[in-house]
């Protein structure tokens, strides 16, 4: 508990320092959110009424209308940044997962799994400024652990431990990750969410796996039917070369890169202000960077950059330009170029990227536009650490890049100071929650079929439950998804209502007369006219064949 109290004191000092320096509002809001989370953690450890040496606790906020108090005294609500999913919502999510997995498998992907938490030292120092969003766990048994922030670093750790067996692997992994971020629930910005990753690990000729990764991403977004999308691409070596020729000191390259990455959310003047006032960059260097990073286009942009004398003489930039030239060649063959935009403002804030980087955005995924034409700046709801959702967009729905050195960070070094194991990697991560939020906006919940039942067995006139069970057993044995009422003598109307409620397309109808004649009736429940009347009669022996025929046409 003393450790947490000390962290609260240090975090409080940091917040006060930032405010006194008139630091960036987003940075202050993020640090305030961290402070509040630490206080909540301390409150959870303290018994009610126990004294503490921590800073004075905030007054409890009035309960919201949606906070339901249970008889046992619990407040029934979801933890901030998390949510429950209804059967209809899960039907949509399962379709998203199956669609993405289908594409991954088509390209030779095999899956692995890793623990939901890792040793803290594994995650530390891999995410740049975003490291403050990692959820740390209490020390248990002498190990300091943290919830995984993404699926990439755990994969690199897996390769470092199993590198002899998996020198080359196409891996996909679908699992939850955790970030102590400011949530915007309807925009898919959450603290607990799924990522769908596809990565190629191994030593191959330049840009071949990179180009297939972009093909995989294109197929996923097309199959999900999200509408028009653009994959913004850039290269870390080109970006680093630009920073070098503009006069950015080597020790500031990553932090300046993180500032540039905000250009999709903030106007250039605010990004420039952050670089100069908050991060101490020379104003002349910032102005030179501005001339470069506002360029975007296609292959033609490569010609412009090649002709730039300063970049042409920079080894990093030249290597990146050569990679991009080769990449465009392959993307043209793979029919992906039409979906891409070469965007020099794309930086990707994570520290581990070494080469090609990319992210996918949709029309309408950007922040709202103000009357003056500028993008709205993300703001926090008054009295909370949650984002005002009217000021933020969905953001990118997928992102990734090449990370050739990450595995080596975990493998130790030899006498020459070189990593014991080097496995180059490139991958992409699709954010399910953001995809889900977009798809849910496109359809009404009442139009979503939450189960996959194809046939409902309707009993008329007191037909026994055993008879309905017998028919369902035949259907199940034939691989047909079927249900029947869990009542000995169900009301007929209730059975029809079940078909309508669950959008079950076909009904098998059986009554005393049908049993005597050895027949059943089949009715298409999607058709509400009188042409079928009480259903079309078929021999019991023809039931399976007729149902399979009809289901094949649905």
Coordinates of C-alpha atoms in Angstrom, one line a residue:
X1 CA 0.0 0.0 0.0
X2 CA 2.9 2.4 0.8
X3 CA 4.2 1.8 -2.7
X4 CA 0.9 2.9 -4.3
X5 CA 0.7 6.0 -2.0
X6 CA 4.2 6.9 -3.2
X7 CA 3.2 6.5 -6.8
X8 CA 0.1 8.7 -6.1
X9 CA 2.3 11.4 -4.7
X10 CA 4.7 11.3 -7.6
X11 CA 1.9 11.3 -10.1
X12 CA 0.2 14.2 -8.4
X13 CA 3.5 16.2 -8.5
X14 CA 3.7 15.4 -12.2
X15 CA 0.2 16.6 -12.9
X16 CA 0.8 19.9 -11.0
X17 CA 4.1 20.4 -12.9
X18 CA 2.4 19.9 -16.3
X19 CA -0.3 22.4 -15.4
X20 CA 2.2 25.0 -14.2
X21 CA 4.0 24.7 -17.5
X22 CA 0.7 24.9 -19.5
X23 CA 1.5 21.6 -21.1
X24 CA -0.6 20.0 -23.8
X25 CA -4.2 19.4 -22.6
X26 CA -4.2 15.8 -23.9
X27 CA -1.1 15.0 -22.0
X28 CA -2.5 16.5 -18.8
X29 CA -5.8 14.6 -19.2
X30 CA -3.9 11.3 -19.7
X31 CA -1.8 11.9 -16.5
X32 CA -4.9 12.9 -14.5
X33 CA -6.5 9.7 -15.6
X34 CA -3.5 7.8 -14.4
X35 CA -3.7 9.6 -11.1
X36 CA -7.3 8.8 -10.7
X37 CA -6.7 5.1 -11.5
X38 CA -4.0 4.9 -8.8
X39 CA -6.4 6.5 -6.3
X40 CA -9.1 4.0 -7.2
X41 CA -6.5 1.2 -6.8
X42 CA -5.7 2.5 -3.3
X43 CA -9.4 2.8 -2.4
X44 CA -9.9 -0.8 -3.4
X45 CA -7.1 -1.9 -1.0
X46 CA -8.4 0.2 1.9
X47 CA -11.2 -1.2 4.1
X48 CA -14.1 1.2 4.4
X49 CA -13.2 4.0 6.8
X50 CA -9.6 3.0 7.1
X51 CA -7.1 5.8 7.5
X52 CA -4.5 6.4 4.8
X53 CA -1.5 8.7 4.3
X54 CA -2.4 9.1 0.6
X55 CA -3.5 12.4 -0.8
X56 CA -7.0 13.5 0.3
X57 CA -9.6 11.4 -1.4
X58 CA -12.0 13.0 -3.9
X59 CA -15.6 13.5 -2.8
X60 CA -17.7 10.7 -4.2
X61 CA -19.5 11.7 -7.3
X62 CA -23.3 11.4 -7.4
X63 CA -24.4 8.1 -8.9
X64 CA -25.6 8.1 -12.5
X65 CA -29.1 6.9 -13.3
X66 CA -27.7 3.7 -14.9
X67 CA -25.8 2.7 -11.7
X68 CA -28.1 0.1 -10.2
X69 CA -27.7 -0.8 -6.5
X70 CA -28.2 -4.5 -5.8
X71 CA -29.7 -5.8 -2.5
X72 CA -26.2 -6.8 -1.3
X73 CA -24.9 -3.3 -1.7
X74 CA -23.1 -3.7 -5.0
X75 CA -23.3 -1.1 -7.7
X76 CA -24.3 -2.9 -10.8
X77 CA -22.3 -1.4 -13.6
X78 CA -19.4 -2.2 -16.0
X79 CA -15.9 -1.2 -15.1
X80 CA -15.0 1.9 -17.1
X81 CA -13.9 1.1 -20.6
X82 CA -15.5 -2.3 -20.7
X83 CA -19.0 -3.6 -21.7
X84 CA -21.2 -6.6 -21.9
X85 CA -22.4 -7.8 -25.3
X86 CA -26.0 -9.0 -26.0
X87 CA -26.7 -12.1 -28.1
X88 CA -27.4 -9.9 -31.1
X89 CA -24.1 -8.1 -30.7
X90 CA -22.3 -11.3 -30.2
X91 CA -23.7 -12.6 -33.5
X92 CA -22.2 -9.7 -35.3
X93 CA -18.9 -10.1 -33.5
X94 CA -18.7 -13.8 -34.2
X95 CA -19.2 -13.0 -37.9
X96 CA -16.3 -10.5 -37.7
X97 CA -14.1 -13.1 -36.2
X98 CA -15.0 -15.9 -38.6
X99 CA -14.5 -13.5 -41.6
X100 CA -11.1 -12.4 -40.4
X101 CA -10.0 -16.0 -39.5
X102 CA -11.1 -17.2 -42.9
X103 CA -8.8 -14.7 -44.6
X104 CA -5.9 -15.5 -42.3
X105 CA -6.2 -19.2 -42.9
X106 CA -6.4 -18.6 -46.7
X107 CA -3.0 -17.1 -46.5
X108 CA -1.5 -20.0 -44.5
X109 CA -1.8 -18.6 -41.0
X110 CA -1.6 -20.9 -38.0
X111 CA -2.6 -19.7 -34.5
X112 CA -0.9 -19.6 -31.1
X113 CA -2.0 -18.2 -27.7
X114 CA -0.1 -16.4 -25.0
X115 CA -0.9 -15.5 -21.4
X116 CA -3.1 -12.4 -20.7
X117 CA -0.4 -11.0 -18.5
X118 CA 3.4 -10.8 -18.9
X119 CA 6.3 -10.0 -16.7
X120 CA 6.5 -6.3 -16.4
X121 CA 10.0 -6.1 -17.7
X122 CA 8.9 -7.8 -21.0
X123 CA 6.5 -5.0 -21.8
X124 CA 8.5 -2.1 -20.4
X125 CA 10.2 0.3 -22.9
X126 CA 8.5 -1.1 -26.0
X127 CA 5.7 1.3 -26.5
X128 CA 7.2 4.8 -26.3
X129 CA 5.0 7.4 -24.7
X130 CA 2.1 4.9 -24.6
X131 CA 3.9 2.9 -21.9
X132 CA 1.9 4.9 -19.3
X133 CA -1.3 3.1 -20.5
X134 CA -0.1 -0.3 -19.4
X135 CA -2.0 -1.9 -16.6
X136 CA 0.4 -3.0 -13.8
X137 CA -0.6 -5.8 -11.5
X138 CA 0.2 -6.2 -7.8
X139 CA 3.4 -8.2 -7.0
X140 CA 2.3 -11.9 -6.6
X141 CA 4.9 -14.4 -5.5
X142 CA 7.9 -12.2 -6.3
X143 CA 6.9 -11.4 -9.9
X144 CA 5.9 -8.0 -11.1
X145 CA 3.4 -8.5 -14.0
X146 CA 1.4 -6.3 -16.3
X147 CA -1.6 -7.0 -18.5
X148 CA -0.6 -7.3 -22.2
X149 CA -0.9 -4.0 -24.1
X150 CA -0.9 -5.7 -27.5
X151 CA -0.2 -9.1 -29.1
X152 CA 3.0 -8.2 -30.8
X153 CA 5.4 -8.0 -27.9
X154 CA 4.1 -11.3 -26.4
X155 CA 4.7 -12.9 -29.9
X156 CA 8.2 -11.6 -30.0
X157 CA 8.8 -13.0 -26.5
X158 CA 7.3 -16.4 -27.7
X159 CA 9.8 -16.4 -30.7
X160 CA 12.7 -15.6 -28.5
X161 CA 11.8 -18.6 -26.3
X162 CA 11.0 -20.9 -29.2
X163 CA 13.1 -19.5 -32.0
X164 CA 14.9 -22.8 -32.9
X165 CA 11.6 -24.4 -33.8
X166 CA 9.9 -21.3 -35.3
X167 CA 12.5 -19.5 -37.4
X168 CA 9.8 -19.0 -40.0
X169 CA 6.1 -18.8 -39.1
X170 CA 2.9 -17.2 -40.4
X171 CA 1.0 -16.7 -37.1
X172 CA -2.4 -15.3 -36.3
X173 CA -3.7 -14.5 -32.8
X174 CA -7.1 -13.2 -31.7
X175 CA -7.3 -12.2 -28.1
X176 CA -8.1 -9.4 -25.6
X177 CA -5.6 -6.7 -24.7
X178 CA -5.8 -4.0 -22.1
X179 CA -5.0 -0.3 -22.1
X180 CA -5.6 2.3 -19.4
X181 CA -6.8 4.8 -22.0
X182 CA -9.5 7.4 -22.1
X183 CA -12.6 5.5 -23.4
X184 CA -15.1 6.5 -26.0
X185 CA -17.3 3.5 -26.0
X186 CA -19.5 4.1 -29.1
X187 CA -16.4 4.8 -31.2
X188 CA -14.8 1.5 -30.2
X189 CA -12.1 3.1 -28.0
X190 CA -12.1 0.9 -24.9
X191 CA -9.8 -0.3 -22.1
X192 CA -10.5 -4.0 -22.8
X193 CA -10.7 -5.0 -26.4
X194 CA -9.9 -7.7 -29.0
X195 CA -7.1 -7.5 -31.5
X196 CA -6.8 -9.8 -34.5
X197 CA -3.1 -10.1 -35.5
X198 CA -1.5 -11.6 -38.5
X199 CA 2.3 -11.7 -38.6
X200 CA 5.1 -13.2 -40.8
X201 CA 8.3 -14.0 -38.9
X202 CA 11.5 -15.1 -40.7
X203 CA 14.2 -14.0 -43.1
X204 CA 12.9 -13.5 -46.6
X205 CA 13.7 -11.3 -49.6
X206 CA 12.8 -7.6 -49.1
X207 CA 9.1 -6.5 -49.1
X208 CA 7.6 -9.8 -50.3
X209 CA 6.0 -10.7 -46.9
X210 CA 5.2 -7.0 -46.3
X211 CA 3.2 -6.8 -49.5
X212 CA 1.2 -10.0 -48.7
X213 CA 0.4 -8.6 -45.3
X214 CA -1.2 -5.5 -47.0
X215 CA -3.1 -7.9 -49.3
X216 CA -4.4 -9.8 -46.2
X217 CA -5.5 -6.5 -44.7
X218 CA -7.2 -5.5 -47.9
X219 CA -9.1 -8.8 -48.1
X220 CA -10.2 -8.5 -44.5
X221 CA -11.6 -5.0 -44.8
X222 CA -13.3 -5.8 -48.1
X223 CA -14.9 -9.0 -46.7
X224 CA -16.2 -7.1 -43.6
X225 CA -18.0 -4.7 -45.9
X226 CA -17.0 -1.6 -44.0
X227 CA -17.3 0.7 -47.0
X228 CA -14.4 2.6 -48.7
X229 CA -11.1 2.4 -46.9
X230 CA -7.6 3.7 -47.4
X231 CA -4.4 2.1 -46.1
X232 CA -1.9 4.8 -45.3
X233 CA 1.7 3.6 -45.7
X234 CA 5.1 5.1 -44.8
X235 CA 8.5 3.9 -43.9
X236 CA 10.3 4.5 -40.6
X237 CA 13.7 4.9 -42.4
X238 CA 12.3 7.6 -44.7
X239 CA 10.8 9.4 -41.7
X240 CA 14.0 9.1 -39.6
X241 CA 16.0 10.3 -42.6
X242 CA 13.7 13.3 -42.9
X243 CA 14.3 14.1 -39.2
X244 CA 18.0 13.8 -39.6
X245 CA 18.2 16.2 -42.6
X246 CA 16.0 18.6 -40.7
X247 CA 18.3 18.7 -37.8
X248 CA 16.5 16.6 -35.2
X249 CA 19.0 15.2 -32.6
X250 CA 19.2 11.4 -32.5
X251 CA 17.9 11.2 -29.0
X252 CA 14.7 13.2 -30.0
X253 CA 13.8 11.2 -33.1
X254 CA 11.3 8.9 -31.4
X255 CA 9.6 11.6 -29.4
X256 CA 9.3 13.9 -32.4
X257 CA 8.0 10.9 -34.4
X258 CA 5.3 10.5 -31.8
X259 CA 4.3 14.1 -32.2
X260 CA 4.1 13.9 -36.0
X261 CA 1.8 10.8 -35.6
X262 CA -0.9 13.2 -34.2
X263 CA -1.3 15.0 -37.5
X264 CA -4.4 12.9 -38.3
X265 CA -6.1 14.4 -35.2
X266 CA -4.5 17.8 -34.9
X267 CA -3.6 20.7 -37.3
X268 CA 0.0 21.2 -38.1
X269 CA 0.4 24.3 -35.9
X270 CA -0.6 22.4 -32.8
X271 CA 1.8 19.5 -33.7
X272 CA 4.6 22.1 -34.3
X273 CA 3.8 23.7 -30.9
X274 CA 4.2 20.3 -29.2
X275 CA 7.5 19.7 -30.9
X276 CA 9.0 23.1 -30.1
X277 CA 7.5 24.0 -26.7
X278 CA 7.0 20.6 -25.1
X279 CA 9.8 18.6 -26.6
X280 CA 12.4 21.3 -27.1
X281 CA 13.0 21.1 -30.8
X282 CA 14.6 24.0 -32.7
X283 CA 11.8 25.9 -34.4
X284 CA 13.8 25.9 -37.7
X285 CA 13.9 22.1 -37.6
X286 CA 10.2 21.9 -36.9
X287 CA 9.5 24.2 -40.0
X288 CA 11.6 22.0 -42.2
X289 CA 9.8 18.9 -41.0
X290 CA 6.5 20.5 -41.8
X291 CA 7.5 20.9 -45.4
X292 CA 8.0 17.1 -45.7
X293 CA 5.3 15.5 -43.5
X294 CA 2.3 17.2 -45.2
X295 CA 3.0 15.4 -48.5
X296 CA 0.9 12.4 -49.5
X297 CA 0.1 10.6 -52.7
X298 CA 1.2 7.4 -54.6
X299 CA 4.2 6.2 -56.5
X300 CA 4.7 9.7 -57.9
X301 CA 5.7 10.9 -54.4
X302 CA 8.7 8.6 -54.6
X303 CA 10.1 10.5 -57.6
X304 CA 9.8 13.8 -55.7
X305 CA 11.6 12.4 -52.7
X306 CA 14.4 10.7 -54.8
X307 CA 15.0 14.1 -56.4
X308 CA 15.4 15.8 -53.0
X309 CA 19.2 16.3 -52.7
X310 CA 19.3 16.2 -48.9
X311 CA 17.3 13.0 -48.7
X312 CA 19.2 11.4 -51.6
X313 CA 22.4 11.8 -49.6
X314 CA 20.9 10.3 -46.4
X315 CA 21.6 6.5 -46.1
X316 CA 18.5 5.8 -44.0
X317 CA 16.1 7.7 -46.3
X318 CA 17.6 6.1 -49.4
X319 CA 17.2 2.6 -48.0
X320 CA 13.5 3.4 -47.1
X321 CA 12.8 4.8 -50.6
X322 CA 14.3 1.7 -52.3
X323 CA 12.0 -0.5 -50.1
X324 CA 9.0 1.6 -51.0
X325 CA 9.8 1.4 -54.7
X326 CA 9.9 -2.4 -54.5
X327 CA 6.8 -2.5 -52.4
X328 CA 4.7 -0.6 -54.9
X329 CA 5.9 -3.0 -57.6
X330 CA 4.5 -5.9 -55.6
X331 CA 1.3 -4.1 -54.6
X332 CA 0.5 -3.5 -58.2
X333 CA 0.8 -7.2 -58.9
X334 CA -1.4 -8.0 -55.8
X335 CA -4.0 -5.5 -56.8
X336 CA -3.6 -3.5 -53.6
X337 CA -2.2 -0.2 -54.8
X338 CA -5.7 1.3 -55.4
X339 CA -6.3 1.1 -51.7
X340 CA -3.1 2.8 -50.5
X341 CA -1.9 6.3 -49.9
X342 CA 1.8 7.1 -49.4
X343 CA 1.5 9.5 -46.4
X344 CA 4.6 11.1 -44.9
X345 CA 2.6 12.2 -41.8
X346 CA 2.1 8.6 -40.7
X347 CA 4.6 7.8 -38.0
X348 CA 3.1 5.1 -35.6
X349 CA 4.1 6.0 -32.1
X350 CA 5.3 2.6 -31.0
X351 CA 9.1 2.3 -30.5
X352 CA 9.6 -1.2 -32.0
X353 CA 8.8 -0.4 -35.7
X354 CA 11.9 -0.5 -37.9
X355 CA 10.7 -0.3 -41.5
X356 CA 7.4 -0.2 -43.4
X357 CA 4.4 1.1 -41.3
X358 CA 0.7 1.4 -42.2
X359 CA -2.8 2.0 -40.8
X360 CA -6.2 1.6 -42.4
X361 CA -8.9 4.3 -42.1
X362 CA -12.4 4.5 -43.3
X363 CA -14.5 7.3 -44.7
X364 CA -16.0 9.0 -41.7
X365 CA -13.4 7.6 -39.2
X366 CA -11.7 10.9 -38.7
X367 CA -12.6 13.4 -35.9
X368 CA -15.6 15.6 -36.6
X369 CA -14.9 18.8 -38.7
X370 CA -15.5 22.2 -37.1
X371 CA -17.1 25.1 -38.9
X372 CA -13.7 26.6 -39.7
X373 CA -12.7 23.4 -41.5
X374 CA -10.3 22.1 -38.8
X375 CA -10.7 18.8 -37.1
X376 CA -12.3 18.8 -33.7
X377 CA -9.8 18.4 -30.8
X378 CA -10.6 15.5 -28.5
X379 CA -11.9 16.7 -25.1
X380 CA -12.8 15.0 -21.9
X381 CA -16.3 15.0 -20.4
X382 CA -16.5 17.4 -17.5
X383 CA -15.9 15.7 -14.1
X384 CA -14.7 12.4 -15.7
X385 CA -11.7 10.9 -17.5
X386 CA -13.8 9.7 -20.4
X387 CA -13.6 11.3 -23.8
X388 CA -16.5 13.4 -25.2
X389 CA -17.5 11.1 -28.0
X390 CA -18.8 14.0 -30.1
X391 CA -15.2 15.2 -30.4
X392 CA -13.5 12.0 -31.5
X393 CA -13.7 9.7 -34.5
X394 CA -13.3 6.0 -34.8
X395 CA -9.7 6.4 -35.8
X396 CA -7.8 3.7 -37.6
X397 CA -9.4 0.2 -37.8
X398 CA -6.1 -1.6 -38.4
X399 CA -2.4 -0.9 -38.2
X400 CA 1.0 -2.5 -38.2
X401 CA 4.4 -2.6 -39.7
X402 CA 7.9 -4.2 -39.7
X403 CA 9.7 -4.8 -36.4
X404 CA 13.0 -6.6 -37.1
X405 CA 14.7 -6.0 -33.8
X406 CA 12.0 -6.8 -31.3
X407 CA 12.8 -10.6 -30.9
X408 CA 16.5 -9.8 -30.5
X409 CA 15.7 -7.6 -27.5
X410 CA 14.6 -10.7 -25.6
X411 CA 17.3 -13.1 -26.7
X412 CA 20.3 -11.7 -24.9
X413 CA 23.6 -10.7 -26.5
X414 CA 26.9 -12.4 -27.5
X415 CA 30.4 -11.3 -26.8
X416 CA 30.2 -8.8 -29.6
X417 CA 27.1 -7.2 -28.1
X418 CA 24.9 -8.6 -30.9
X419 CA 21.6 -10.3 -30.2
X420 CA 21.8 -14.1 -29.9
X421 CA 18.7 -14.5 -32.0
X422 CA 17.5 -12.3 -34.8
X423 CA 14.1 -13.0 -36.4
X424 CA 12.7 -10.3 -38.7
X425 CA 8.9 -9.8 -38.4
X426 CA 6.1 -7.9 -40.1
X427 CA 2.5 -7.9 -39.1
X428 CA -0.9 -6.2 -38.9
X429 CA -3.4 -5.8 -36.2
X430 CA -7.2 -5.3 -36.8
X431 CA -9.2 -3.6 -34.0
X432 CA -12.4 -5.6 -33.6
X433 CA -14.2 -3.1 -31.4
X434 CA -13.8 -0.3 -34.0
X435 CA -15.0 -2.6 -36.7
X436 CA -17.9 -3.7 -34.5
X437 CA -18.9 -0.1 -33.7
X438 CA -19.1 0.7 -37.5
X439 CA -21.0 -2.4 -38.4
X440 CA -23.5 -1.8 -35.5
X441 CA -24.2 1.7 -36.8
X442 CA -25.1 0.2 -40.2
X443 CA -27.8 -2.2 -39.0
X444 CA -30.7 -2.4 -36.6
X445 CA -30.5 -4.8 -33.7
X446 CA -33.9 -6.2 -34.4
X447 CA -32.7 -7.3 -37.8
X448 CA -29.8 -9.3 -36.4
X449 CA -30.3 -13.1 -36.1
X450 CA -28.6 -14.0 -32.8
X451 CA -28.7 -17.8 -33.3
X452 CA -28.2 -20.1 -36.2
X453 CA -31.3 -22.3 -35.8
X454 CA -32.6 -23.3 -39.2
X455 CA -35.7 -25.3 -38.4
X456 CA -38.3 -25.1 -35.5
X457 CA -40.4 -28.3 -34.8
X458 CA -43.9 -27.2 -34.1
X459 CA -46.3 -29.6 -32.4
X460 CA -50.1 -29.2 -32.9
X461 CA -53.0 -30.6 -30.9
X462 CA -51.1 -31.9 -27.9
X463 CA -48.5 -33.9 -29.9
X464 CA -46.1 -35.4 -27.3
X465 CA -42.8 -33.9 -26.5
X466 CA -41.2 -37.3 -27.3
X467 CA -42.5 -37.0 -30.9
X468 CA -41.0 -33.5 -31.3
X469 CA -37.7 -34.8 -29.7
X470 CA -37.7 -37.7 -32.2
X471 CA -38.0 -35.3 -35.2
X472 CA -35.3 -33.0 -33.8
X473 CA -33.0 -35.9 -33.3
X474 CA -33.4 -36.8 -37.0
X475 CA -32.6 -33.2 -38.0
X476 CA -29.6 -33.0 -35.7
X477 CA -28.2 -36.3 -37.0
X478 CA -28.5 -34.9 -40.5
X479 CA -26.5 -31.8 -39.4
X480 CA -29.5 -29.5 -39.5
X481 CA -29.7 -26.9 -36.7
X482 CA -33.1 -27.3 -35.0
X483 CA -35.1 -26.5 -31.8
X484 CA -38.4 -27.4 -30.2
X485 CA -40.4 -26.0 -27.3
X486 CA -39.4 -27.1 -23.7
X487 CA -43.1 -27.6 -22.8
X488 CA -45.1 -30.8 -22.6
X489 CA -48.1 -29.0 -24.2
X490 CA -46.9 -25.7 -25.7
X491 CA -49.4 -23.2 -27.1
X492 CA -49.3 -23.1 -30.9
X493 CA -49.1 -19.3 -31.0
X494 CA -46.0 -19.4 -28.7
X495 CA -44.3 -21.7 -31.1
X496 CA -45.0 -19.4 -34.1
X497 CA -43.8 -16.4 -32.0
X498 CA -40.5 -18.3 -31.3
X499 CA -39.9 -18.7 -35.0
X500 CA -40.5 -14.9 -35.6
X501 CA -38.5 -13.8 -32.6
X502 CA -35.4 -15.9 -33.5
X503 CA -35.8 -15.4 -37.3
X504 CA -35.9 -19.2 -37.9
X505 CA -36.6 -19.6 -41.6
X506 CA -38.4 -23.0 -41.7
X507 CA -40.9 -24.8 -39.5
X508 CA -41.6 -28.6 -39.4
X509 CA -45.2 -29.0 -38.3
X510 CA -46.6 -32.2 -36.9
X511 CA -50.0 -33.0 -35.4
X512 CA -52.0 -36.1 -34.6
X513 CA -53.3 -36.4 -38.2
X514 CA -49.8 -36.1 -39.6
X515 CA -48.5 -38.9 -37.3
X516 CA -51.2 -41.2 -38.4
X517 CA -50.5 -40.6 -42.1
X518 CA -46.7 -40.7 -41.7
X519 CA -46.2 -37.2 -43.0
X520 CA -45.0 -33.8 -41.8
X521 CA -45.6 -30.3 -43.1
X522 CA -42.9 -27.7 -43.9
X523 CA -43.6 -24.0 -43.8
X524 CA -41.3 -21.1 -44.9
X525 CA -41.7 -18.7 -42.0
X526 CA -40.3 -15.8 -44.0
X527 CA -43.3 -15.8 -46.3
X528 CA -46.4 -14.3 -44.6
X529 CA -48.9 -14.8 -47.5
X530 CA -51.6 -17.5 -47.5
X531 CA -50.1 -19.5 -50.3
X532 CA -48.6 -22.1 -47.9
X533 CA -51.7 -22.1 -45.6
X534 CA -50.8 -24.6 -42.8
X535 CA -47.6 -25.8 -44.6
X536 CA -46.8 -28.1 -47.5
X537 CA -47.2 -31.8 -46.9
X538 CA -44.3 -34.2 -47.4
X539 CA -43.7 -37.9 -46.6
X540 CA -41.8 -38.3 -43.3
X541 CA -39.1 -40.2 -45.2
X542 CA -38.6 -37.2 -47.5
X543 CA -38.3 -34.6 -44.7
X544 CA -34.6 -34.5 -44.5
X545 CA -34.0 -34.2 -48.3
X546 CA -36.6 -31.5 -48.7
X547 CA -35.2 -29.4 -45.8
X548 CA -31.7 -29.7 -47.1
X549 CA -32.8 -28.7 -50.5
X550 CA -34.6 -25.6 -49.1
X551 CA -31.7 -24.7 -46.8
X552 CA -29.2 -24.8 -49.7
X553 CA -31.3 -22.1 -51.4
X554 CA -31.4 -19.7 -48.4

